mmCIF file of C-alpha atoms and ligand atoms in Angstrom:
data_model
loop_
_atom_site.group_PDB
_atom_site.id
_atom_site.type_symbol
_atom_site.label_atom_id
_atom_site.label_comp_id
_atom_site.label_asym_id
_atom_site.label_seq_id
_atom_site.Cartn_x
_atom_site.Cartn_y
_atom_site.Cartn_z
ATOM 1 C CA MET A 211 4.597 -94.096 -15.817
ATOM 2 C CA MET A 212 4.696 -94.799 -19.515
ATOM 3 C CA GLN A 213 5.335 -91.571 -21.391
ATOM 4 C CA ILE A 214 3.608 -90.966 -24.687
ATOM 5 C CA ARG A 215 5.976 -89.368 -27.167
ATOM 6 C CA LYS A 216 4.568 -86.982 -29.690
ATOM 7 C CA SER A 217 4.666 -88.686 -33.041
ATOM 8 C CA THR A 218 7.139 -87.119 -35.483
ATOM 9 C CA ARG A 219 8.607 -88.148 -38.807
ATOM 10 C CA GLN A 220 11.848 -90.033 -38.624
ATOM 11 C CA ILE A 221 15.057 -88.748 -40.147
ATOM 12 C CA HIS A 222 18.564 -90.130 -39.903
ATOM 13 C CA ILE A 223 21.653 -88.182 -38.940
ATOM 14 C CA GLY A 224 24.207 -90.691 -40.167
ATOM 15 C CA ASN A 225 23.333 -93.915 -38.375
ATOM 16 C CA VAL A 226 21.310 -92.192 -35.642
ATOM 17 C CA ALA A 227 17.543 -92.235 -36.064
ATOM 18 C CA VAL A 228 15.869 -89.038 -34.858
ATOM 19 C CA GLY A 229 12.114 -88.832 -34.333
ATOM 20 C CA GLY A 230 9.481 -91.399 -35.205
ATOM 21 C CA GLY A 231 9.790 -93.186 -31.878
ATOM 22 C CA ALA A 232 13.605 -93.425 -31.834
ATOM 23 C CA PRO A 233 15.263 -92.913 -28.428
ATOM 24 C CA VAL A 234 15.871 -89.236 -27.604
ATOM 25 C CA SER A 235 19.480 -88.693 -28.681
ATOM 26 C CA VAL A 236 22.139 -86.615 -26.940
ATOM 27 C CA GLN A 237 24.133 -84.078 -28.907
ATOM 28 C CA SER A 238 26.897 -81.644 -28.186
ATOM 29 C CA MET A 239 29.036 -79.159 -30.056
ATOM 30 C CA THR A 240 32.806 -79.048 -30.306
ATOM 31 C CA LYS A 241 34.502 -76.063 -28.708
ATOM 32 C CA THR A 242 37.760 -76.431 -30.604
ATOM 33 C CA ASP A 243 38.728 -74.457 -33.686
ATOM 34 C CA THR A 244 37.270 -76.564 -36.514
ATOM 35 C CA ARG A 245 40.321 -75.645 -38.635
ATOM 36 C CA ASP A 246 42.432 -77.523 -36.085
ATOM 37 C CA ILE A 247 41.590 -81.026 -37.272
ATOM 38 C CA LYS A 248 43.659 -82.871 -34.664
ATOM 39 C CA SER A 249 42.144 -81.101 -31.653
ATOM 40 C CA THR A 250 38.628 -81.301 -33.080
ATOM 41 C CA VAL A 251 38.849 -85.028 -33.757
ATOM 42 C CA ALA A 252 40.322 -85.592 -30.284
ATOM 43 C CA GLN A 253 37.422 -83.731 -28.703
ATOM 44 C CA ILE A 254 34.859 -85.639 -30.783
ATOM 45 C CA LYS A 255 36.419 -88.933 -29.665
ATOM 46 C CA GLU A 256 36.359 -87.833 -26.033
ATOM 47 C CA LEU A 257 32.703 -86.843 -26.328
ATOM 48 C CA THR A 258 31.847 -90.109 -28.064
ATOM 49 C CA LYS A 259 33.299 -91.940 -25.096
ATOM 50 C CA ALA A 260 31.113 -89.802 -22.822
ATOM 51 C CA GLY A 261 28.026 -90.898 -24.792
ATOM 52 C CA CYS A 262 27.602 -88.089 -27.318
ATOM 53 C CA GLU A 263 25.648 -89.475 -30.271
ATOM 54 C CA ILE A 264 25.688 -86.571 -32.739
ATOM 55 C CA ILE A 265 28.311 -83.819 -32.873
ATOM 56 C CA ARG A 266 27.880 -80.342 -34.329
ATOM 57 C CA LEU A 267 30.773 -78.221 -35.529
ATOM 58 C CA GLY A 268 30.820 -74.510 -36.229
ATOM 59 C CA VAL A 269 32.012 -73.786 -39.757
ATOM 60 C CA PRO A 270 32.906 -70.091 -39.806
ATOM 61 C CA ASP A 271 35.031 -69.941 -42.957
ATOM 62 C CA ALA A 272 36.405 -71.770 -45.998
ATOM 63 C CA GLU A 273 39.348 -73.191 -44.055
ATOM 64 C CA ALA A 274 36.983 -74.733 -41.503
ATOM 65 C CA ALA A 275 34.820 -76.109 -44.323
ATOM 66 C CA ALA A 276 37.927 -77.616 -45.945
ATOM 67 C CA ALA A 277 38.771 -79.379 -42.662
ATOM 68 C CA LEU A 278 35.407 -81.173 -42.531
ATOM 69 C CA LYS A 279 36.412 -83.983 -44.877
ATOM 70 C CA ASP A 280 39.240 -85.157 -42.630
ATOM 71 C CA ILE A 281 37.203 -84.622 -39.467
ATOM 72 C CA LYS A 282 34.241 -86.553 -40.842
ATOM 73 C CA ARG A 283 36.512 -89.413 -41.930
ATOM 74 C CA GLN A 284 37.879 -89.752 -38.397
ATOM 75 C CA SER A 285 34.694 -89.068 -36.424
ATOM 76 C CA PRO A 286 33.104 -92.112 -34.763
ATOM 77 C CA ILE A 287 29.735 -90.310 -34.623
ATOM 78 C CA PRO A 288 27.627 -88.365 -37.140
ATOM 79 C CA VAL A 289 28.779 -84.814 -37.860
ATOM 80 C CA VAL A 290 26.508 -81.791 -38.307
ATOM 81 C CA ALA A 291 27.969 -78.689 -39.963
ATOM 82 C CA ASP A 292 26.678 -75.432 -38.488
ATOM 83 C CA ILE A 293 26.723 -72.697 -41.088
ATOM 84 C CA HIS A 294 25.558 -69.119 -41.232
ATOM 85 C CA PHE A 295 25.311 -66.762 -44.179
ATOM 86 C CA ASP A 296 27.649 -68.360 -46.722
ATOM 87 C CA TYR A 297 25.872 -70.948 -48.846
ATOM 88 C CA ARG A 298 29.172 -72.032 -50.407
ATOM 89 C CA LEU A 299 30.367 -73.300 -47.031
ATOM 90 C CA ALA A 300 27.203 -75.400 -46.773
ATOM 91 C CA ILE A 301 27.823 -76.926 -50.180
ATOM 92 C CA THR A 302 31.455 -77.675 -49.322
ATOM 93 C CA ALA A 303 30.255 -79.262 -46.073
ATOM 94 C CA VAL A 304 27.822 -81.530 -47.920
ATOM 95 C CA GLU A 305 30.541 -82.507 -50.394
ATOM 96 C CA SER A 306 32.842 -83.273 -47.443
ATOM 97 C CA GLY A 307 30.466 -85.998 -46.338
ATOM 98 C CA VAL A 308 28.859 -84.432 -43.255
ATOM 99 C CA ASP A 309 25.679 -86.116 -42.034
ATOM 100 C CA ALA A 310 23.494 -83.024 -41.659
ATOM 101 C CA LEU A 311 23.501 -79.253 -41.927
ATOM 102 C CA ARG A 312 22.300 -76.646 -39.498
ATOM 103 C CA ILE A 313 21.410 -73.543 -41.455
ATOM 104 C CA ASN A 314 18.684 -70.969 -41.503
ATOM 105 C CA PRO A 315 17.551 -70.359 -45.086
ATOM 106 C CA GLY A 316 16.690 -66.782 -44.047
ATOM 107 C CA ASN A 317 20.322 -65.892 -43.506
ATOM 108 C CA ILE A 318 21.629 -67.804 -46.522
ATOM 109 C CA GLY A 319 20.244 -65.144 -48.851
ATOM 110 C CA ALA A 320 18.637 -65.293 -52.284
ATOM 111 C CA PRO A 321 16.309 -68.218 -53.076
ATOM 112 C CA GLU A 322 18.724 -69.597 -55.690
ATOM 113 C CA ARG A 323 21.393 -69.905 -52.990
ATOM 114 C CA VAL A 324 19.002 -71.699 -50.665
ATOM 115 C CA LYS A 325 18.014 -73.924 -53.576
ATOM 116 C CA ALA A 326 21.668 -74.779 -54.241
ATOM 117 C CA VAL A 327 22.107 -75.860 -50.603
ATOM 118 C CA VAL A 328 18.874 -77.849 -50.649
ATOM 119 C CA GLU A 329 19.839 -79.620 -53.862
ATOM 120 C CA ALA A 330 23.225 -80.510 -52.397
ATOM 121 C CA ALA A 331 21.557 -81.927 -49.262
ATOM 122 C CA ARG A 332 18.992 -83.762 -51.361
ATOM 123 C CA SER A 333 21.712 -85.340 -53.517
ATOM 124 C CA ARG A 334 23.097 -87.048 -50.404
ATOM 125 C CA GLN A 335 19.758 -87.359 -48.602
ATOM 126 C CA ILE A 336 21.051 -85.560 -45.535
ATOM 127 C CA PRO A 337 18.778 -83.530 -43.261
ATOM 128 C CA ILE A 338 18.831 -79.812 -42.607
ATOM 129 C CA ARG A 339 18.161 -78.457 -39.142
ATOM 130 C CA ILE A 340 16.453 -75.131 -38.964
ATOM 131 C CA GLY A 341 17.924 -73.605 -35.824
ATOM 132 C CA VAL A 342 15.946 -70.584 -34.701
ATOM 133 C CA ASN A 343 17.652 -68.643 -31.942
ATOM 134 C CA ALA A 344 15.908 -65.896 -29.950
ATOM 135 C CA GLY A 345 18.984 -63.694 -30.257
ATOM 136 C CA SER A 346 18.938 -63.552 -34.040
ATOM 137 C CA LEU A 347 15.329 -63.333 -35.170
ATOM 138 C CA PRO A 348 14.394 -61.589 -38.419
ATOM 139 C CA ARG A 349 14.160 -57.849 -37.832
ATOM 140 C CA ASP A 350 10.828 -57.436 -39.568
ATOM 141 C CA LEU A 351 8.951 -59.527 -36.988
ATOM 142 C CA ASP A 352 6.508 -57.492 -34.918
ATOM 143 C CA PRO A 353 8.379 -56.731 -31.647
ATOM 144 C CA ALA A 354 5.023 -56.446 -29.885
ATOM 145 C CA LEU A 355 4.469 -60.186 -30.363
ATOM 146 C CA PRO A 356 5.505 -62.482 -27.500
ATOM 147 C CA LEU A 357 8.967 -63.984 -27.990
ATOM 148 C CA ALA A 358 7.537 -67.491 -28.479
ATOM 149 C CA GLU A 359 5.288 -66.254 -31.299
ATOM 150 C CA ARG A 360 8.182 -64.504 -33.016
ATOM 151 C CA MET A 361 10.319 -67.631 -32.779
ATOM 152 C CA ILE A 362 7.522 -69.745 -34.244
ATOM 153 C CA GLU A 363 6.979 -67.298 -37.100
ATOM 154 C CA ALA A 364 10.722 -67.316 -37.827
ATOM 155 C CA ALA A 365 10.805 -71.122 -37.804
ATOM 156 C CA MET A 366 7.718 -71.470 -39.998
ATOM 157 C CA ARG A 367 9.223 -69.124 -42.578
ATOM 158 C CA GLU A 368 12.311 -71.326 -42.699
ATOM 159 C CA VAL A 369 10.223 -74.504 -42.878
ATOM 160 C CA ARG A 370 8.179 -73.052 -45.745
ATOM 161 C CA ALA A 371 11.395 -72.002 -47.524
ATOM 162 C CA LEU A 372 12.676 -75.593 -47.473
ATOM 163 C CA GLU A 373 9.271 -77.055 -48.319
ATOM 164 C CA SER A 374 9.024 -74.731 -51.325
ATOM 165 C CA PHE A 375 11.814 -76.872 -52.815
ATOM 166 C CA GLU A 376 9.932 -80.040 -51.844
ATOM 167 C CA PHE A 377 12.564 -80.855 -49.239
ATOM 168 C CA ASP A 378 11.317 -82.534 -46.093
ATOM 169 C CA LEU A 379 14.380 -83.984 -44.353
ATOM 170 C CA ILE A 380 13.906 -81.290 -41.758
ATOM 171 C CA LYS A 381 14.561 -80.959 -38.054
ATOM 172 C CA VAL A 382 13.641 -77.822 -36.126
ATOM 173 C CA SER A 383 14.889 -76.120 -32.981
ATOM 174 C CA LEU A 384 13.637 -72.939 -31.294
ATOM 175 C CA LYS A 385 16.115 -71.994 -28.618
ATOM 176 C CA ALA A 386 16.021 -69.117 -26.158
ATOM 177 C CA PHE A 387 17.526 -68.387 -22.760
ATOM 178 C CA ASP A 388 14.024 -67.663 -21.474
ATOM 179 C CA VAL A 389 12.594 -71.004 -20.343
ATOM 180 C CA PRO A 390 8.843 -70.194 -20.396
ATOM 181 C CA ALA A 391 9.190 -68.692 -23.899
ATOM 182 C CA THR A 392 11.127 -71.731 -25.117
ATOM 183 C CA VAL A 393 8.570 -74.136 -23.662
ATOM 184 C CA ALA A 394 5.675 -72.174 -25.177
ATOM 185 C CA ALA A 395 7.383 -72.066 -28.571
ATOM 186 C CA TYR A 396 8.103 -75.815 -28.696
ATOM 187 C CA ARG A 397 4.647 -76.712 -27.421
ATOM 188 C CA LYS A 398 2.974 -74.679 -30.112
ATOM 189 C CA ILE A 399 5.207 -75.664 -33.000
ATOM 190 C CA SER A 400 4.817 -79.333 -32.115
ATOM 191 C CA ARG A 401 1.124 -78.880 -32.938
ATOM 192 C CA LEU A 402 1.907 -77.150 -36.241
ATOM 193 C CA ILE A 403 4.495 -79.487 -37.764
ATOM 194 C CA ASP A 404 5.496 -83.114 -37.459
ATOM 195 C CA TYR A 405 9.184 -82.718 -38.215
ATOM 196 C CA PRO A 406 11.437 -83.955 -35.415
ATOM 197 C CA LEU A 407 12.421 -81.348 -32.834
ATOM 198 C CA HIS A 408 15.857 -80.684 -31.377
ATOM 199 C CA LEU A 409 15.544 -79.212 -27.875
ATOM 200 C CA GLY A 410 17.818 -76.786 -26.105
ATOM 201 C CA ILE A 411 17.902 -73.788 -23.817
ATOM 202 C CA THR A 412 20.488 -71.577 -25.388
ATOM 203 C CA GLU A 413 23.320 -69.812 -23.581
ATOM 204 C CA ALA A 414 22.101 -71.531 -20.411
ATOM 205 C CA GLY A 415 25.183 -70.439 -18.464
ATOM 206 C CA VAL A 416 27.741 -72.118 -16.237
ATOM 207 C CA PRO A 417 26.991 -75.671 -15.068
ATOM 208 C CA ARG A 418 25.761 -74.676 -11.598
ATOM 209 C CA THR A 419 22.819 -72.731 -13.038
ATOM 210 C CA GLY A 420 22.786 -73.795 -16.675
ATOM 211 C CA VAL A 421 22.118 -77.449 -15.915
ATOM 212 C CA ILE A 422 19.104 -76.490 -13.798
ATOM 213 C CA ARG A 423 17.779 -74.071 -16.417
ATOM 214 C CA SER A 424 18.167 -76.723 -19.102
ATOM 215 C CA ALA A 425 16.669 -79.464 -16.962
ATOM 216 C CA VAL A 426 13.625 -77.351 -16.166
ATOM 217 C CA GLY A 427 12.981 -76.385 -19.793
ATOM 218 C CA LEU A 428 13.813 -79.708 -21.392
ATOM 219 C CA GLY A 429 12.183 -81.624 -18.561
ATOM 220 C CA VAL A 430 8.836 -79.924 -19.066
ATOM 221 C CA LEU A 431 8.924 -80.519 -22.811
ATOM 222 C CA LEU A 432 10.138 -84.090 -22.638
ATOM 223 C CA THR A 433 7.438 -84.859 -20.071
ATOM 224 C CA ASP A 434 4.944 -83.502 -22.595
ATOM 225 C CA GLY A 435 6.346 -86.042 -25.065
ATOM 226 C CA ILE A 436 8.022 -83.280 -27.090
ATOM 227 C CA GLY A 437 11.611 -83.554 -28.287
ATOM 228 C CA ASP A 438 13.558 -86.059 -30.342
ATOM 229 C CA THR A 439 17.116 -84.996 -29.638
ATOM 230 C CA ILE A 440 18.663 -82.637 -27.083
ATOM 231 C CA ARG A 441 21.688 -80.497 -26.369
ATOM 232 C CA VAL A 442 22.464 -78.897 -23.041
ATOM 233 C CA SER A 443 24.409 -75.694 -23.825
ATOM 234 C CA LEU A 444 26.863 -74.839 -21.071
ATOM 235 C CA SER A 445 29.800 -72.497 -20.564
ATOM 236 C CA ALA A 446 31.915 -75.547 -19.792
ATOM 237 C CA HIS A 447 33.742 -78.416 -21.457
ATOM 238 C CA PRO A 448 31.253 -80.184 -23.759
ATOM 239 C CA ARG A 449 31.599 -83.434 -21.793
ATOM 240 C CA GLU A 450 29.563 -81.642 -19.097
ATOM 241 C CA GLU A 451 26.854 -81.039 -21.700
ATOM 242 C CA VAL A 452 26.712 -84.728 -22.577
ATOM 243 C CA PHE A 453 26.664 -85.765 -18.929
ATOM 244 C CA ALA A 454 23.839 -83.317 -18.159
ATOM 245 C CA GLY A 455 21.898 -84.457 -21.224
ATOM 246 C CA TYR A 456 21.916 -88.058 -20.053
ATOM 247 C CA GLU A 457 21.055 -87.096 -16.496
ATOM 248 C CA ILE A 458 17.975 -85.240 -17.758
ATOM 249 C CA LEU A 459 16.888 -88.221 -19.860
ATOM 250 C CA LYS A 460 17.659 -90.673 -17.044
ATOM 251 C CA SER A 461 15.589 -88.589 -14.618
ATOM 252 C CA LEU A 462 12.592 -89.066 -16.898
ATOM 253 C CA ASN A 463 13.310 -92.761 -17.532
ATOM 254 C CA LEU A 464 13.761 -91.968 -21.216
ATOM 255 C CA ARG A 465 17.306 -93.326 -21.470
ATOM 256 C CA GLN A 466 19.618 -95.417 -19.341
ATOM 257 C CA ARG A 467 23.358 -94.899 -19.234
ATOM 258 C CA GLY A 468 25.734 -95.847 -16.466
ATOM 259 C CA PRO A 469 25.001 -95.774 -12.749
ATOM 260 C CA VAL A 470 22.368 -93.748 -10.940
ATOM 261 C CA LEU A 471 23.427 -92.564 -7.483
ATOM 262 C CA VAL A 472 20.741 -92.176 -4.843
ATOM 263 C CA SER A 473 22.106 -90.314 -1.835
ATOM 264 C CA CYS A 474 20.175 -88.757 0.986
ATOM 265 C CA PRO A 475 20.649 -85.095 1.889
ATOM 266 C CA GLY A 476 21.597 -85.947 5.464
ATOM 267 C CA CYS A 477 19.848 -84.592 8.534
ATOM 268 C CA SER A 478 20.204 -84.657 12.295
ATOM 269 C CA ARG A 479 19.968 -88.457 12.158
ATOM 270 C CA SER A 480 23.087 -88.754 9.927
ATOM 271 C CA GLU A 481 25.849 -90.592 11.658
ATOM 272 C CA VAL A 482 28.541 -89.932 9.040
ATOM 273 C CA ASP A 483 29.471 -86.987 6.826
ATOM 274 C CA ILE A 484 27.136 -88.021 4.026
ATOM 275 C CA THR A 485 28.247 -85.163 1.771
ATOM 276 C CA VAL A 486 31.837 -86.407 1.701
ATOM 277 C CA LEU A 487 30.881 -90.068 1.295
ATOM 278 C CA ALA A 488 28.329 -89.395 -1.475
ATOM 279 C CA GLU A 489 30.846 -87.252 -3.358
ATOM 280 C CA SER A 490 33.499 -89.990 -3.077
ATOM 281 C CA VAL A 491 31.078 -92.611 -4.373
ATOM 282 C CA SER A 492 29.967 -90.281 -7.180
ATOM 283 C CA GLN A 493 33.603 -89.805 -8.258
ATOM 284 C CA ALA A 494 34.262 -93.536 -8.042
ATOM 285 C CA LEU A 495 31.255 -94.261 -10.277
ATOM 286 C CA THR A 496 32.641 -92.072 -13.058
ATOM 287 C CA GLY A 497 33.659 -94.288 -15.915
ATOM 288 C CA ILE A 498 31.518 -97.258 -14.828
ATOM 289 C CA ASP A 499 29.206 -98.216 -17.693
ATOM 290 C CA LYS A 500 26.848 -100.544 -15.814
ATOM 291 C CA THR A 501 23.229 -99.467 -15.623
ATOM 292 C CA ILE A 502 22.804 -99.803 -11.874
ATOM 293 C CA LYS A 503 21.290 -97.875 -8.999
ATOM 294 C CA VAL A 504 23.582 -97.276 -6.017
ATOM 295 C CA ALA A 505 22.395 -95.776 -2.731
ATOM 296 C CA VAL A 506 24.331 -94.005 -0.005
ATOM 297 C CA MET A 507 22.115 -93.203 2.961
ATOM 298 C CA GLY A 508 22.990 -91.378 6.140
ATOM 299 C CA CYS A 509 21.269 -93.601 8.698
ATOM 300 C CA ALA A 510 19.957 -97.091 9.222
ATOM 301 C CA VAL A 511 16.519 -95.887 10.344
ATOM 302 C CA ASN A 512 15.169 -94.662 7.038
ATOM 303 C CA GLY A 513 18.056 -95.454 4.686
ATOM 304 C CA PRO A 514 17.220 -98.954 3.391
ATOM 305 C CA GLY A 515 13.537 -98.126 3.036
ATOM 306 C CA GLU A 516 14.123 -94.863 1.194
ATOM 307 C CA ALA A 517 16.428 -96.565 -1.305
ATOM 308 C CA ALA A 518 14.585 -99.881 -1.474
ATOM 309 C CA ASP A 519 14.941 -100.286 -5.225
ATOM 310 C CA ALA A 520 18.714 -99.660 -5.310
ATOM 311 C CA ASP A 521 20.747 -102.579 -6.636
ATOM 312 C CA VAL A 522 23.222 -102.002 -3.853
ATOM 313 C CA GLY A 523 23.546 -99.480 -1.048
ATOM 314 C CA ILE A 524 24.891 -98.606 2.331
ATOM 315 C CA ALA A 525 22.893 -97.176 5.217
ATOM 316 C CA CYS A 526 25.526 -95.629 7.421
ATOM 317 C CA GLY A 527 25.643 -95.835 11.183
ATOM 318 C CA ARG A 528 28.199 -94.645 13.690
ATOM 319 C CA GLY A 529 31.224 -96.891 13.265
ATOM 320 C CA GLN A 530 29.457 -99.324 10.935
ATOM 321 C CA GLY A 531 26.787 -99.484 8.309
ATOM 322 C CA ILE A 532 24.298 -101.877 6.759
ATOM 323 C CA LEU A 533 24.974 -103.156 3.276
ATOM 324 C CA PHE A 534 21.755 -103.833 1.406
ATOM 325 C CA ARG A 535 20.610 -105.036 -1.961
ATOM 326 C CA LYS A 536 17.129 -104.175 -3.205
ATOM 327 C CA GLY A 537 16.221 -103.078 0.317
ATOM 328 C CA GLU A 538 17.332 -106.375 1.932
ATOM 329 C CA LYS A 539 20.171 -106.384 4.429
ATOM 330 C CA VAL A 540 23.052 -108.563 3.256
ATOM 331 C CA GLY A 541 25.782 -107.623 5.727
ATOM 332 C CA SER A 542 27.492 -105.100 7.967
ATOM 333 C CA VAL A 543 30.442 -102.914 7.012
ATOM 334 C CA ALA A 544 32.953 -101.027 9.149
ATOM 335 C CA GLU A 545 32.855 -97.259 8.573
ATOM 336 C CA SER A 546 36.451 -97.225 7.289
ATOM 337 C CA ASP A 547 35.448 -99.719 4.544
ATOM 338 C CA PHE A 548 32.244 -98.084 3.249
ATOM 339 C CA LEU A 549 33.676 -96.956 -0.081
ATOM 340 C CA LYS A 550 35.823 -100.053 -0.665
ATOM 341 C CA VAL A 551 32.990 -102.507 0.036
ATOM 342 C CA LEU A 552 30.459 -100.584 -1.988
ATOM 343 C CA LEU A 553 32.763 -100.512 -5.018
ATOM 344 C CA LYS A 554 33.482 -104.238 -4.657
ATOM 345 C CA GLU A 555 29.742 -104.919 -4.604
ATOM 346 C CA ILE A 556 29.256 -102.762 -7.688
ATOM 347 C CA GLN A 557 31.991 -104.646 -9.540
ATOM 348 C CA SER A 558 30.381 -107.974 -8.665
ATOM 349 C CA LEU A 559 26.930 -107.001 -9.931
HETATM 350 FE FE1 SF4 B 1373 18.212 -88.259 7.486
HETATM 351 FE FE2 SF4 B 1373 18.451 -90.938 7.454
HETATM 352 FE FE3 SF4 B 1373 16.822 -89.742 5.644
HETATM 353 FE FE4 SF4 B 1373 19.479 -89.490 5.430
HETATM 354 S S1 SF4 B 1373 18.278 -91.406 5.251
HETATM 355 S S2 SF4 B 1373 17.984 -87.838 5.299
HETATM 356 S S3 SF4 B 1373 20.136 -89.430 7.570
HETATM 357 S S4 SF4 B 1373 16.591 -89.784 7.883
#
């Protein structure tokens, strides 16, 4: 099914187009100490290899801000500086060559300080992301209002603050742990503004639960055509965030990256331990860049039919299995060779 994306303005974070019909981009955030340039650059390079397209760095103090110049120079992907409270750090970040800022004007302070940050961003034509977070909303918002309404009000204040300086290189996020509130907030704000939206479910948790929480929230919004760039926030190494981000986009046919593994759950018809075989194939596919669909099915009765569109697959039987391509049988394989033959087929595709 062709998905209709909500039309937003296009901005550029370095060389990555965001909004305006550009592919939904995958972001992550470094978990190193930004002051440690070597470790931060190493992590950015690792994430780039994993497919990360935009990287955000926390900038907690002047030493971290001073490190940005070197980090930016060595980063293969655009860098976003994440700054709270201290407008001078934001200005240093802009002067260091970063590709975007994440600030909230409301916590930067007096209008002249916000203006100084905006003028710095304008001088280099770099965007500012307004990142509203449910955990740090302005205290004067009516607590009786639903969370989504409070988040929207907070975001609109920040948008108006930037617009008051005639600055429109804006991206907005409204993140909460609560999925229904996050979905409601993004749905409503997407009707109020046409700036590109960065999606995320914040503090989503450990991968086992956080990936599901993120996939549910982001999946609903992306299916609505809402969202121009995403980050999956996990209590895990950021490469897991990038992997999960692509899996969400691949599930919705919004992006392609690397192999897709179709494996059946197994049932009383399974004639091999499908869990072990599927896990082995999944591990073996790590690092393969080809955009292919691979199927591992537990029986020859339903297997080929259920994975008919796979580029290559095995329907396992006791002692031997059927190798198939696009649902057509192309050979038989001994059980001891399932993994080896499947990988050989993948290499030859
Ligand atoms: Fe069961 Fe076969 Fe379907 Fe796997 S493919 S779930 S073994 S019927």
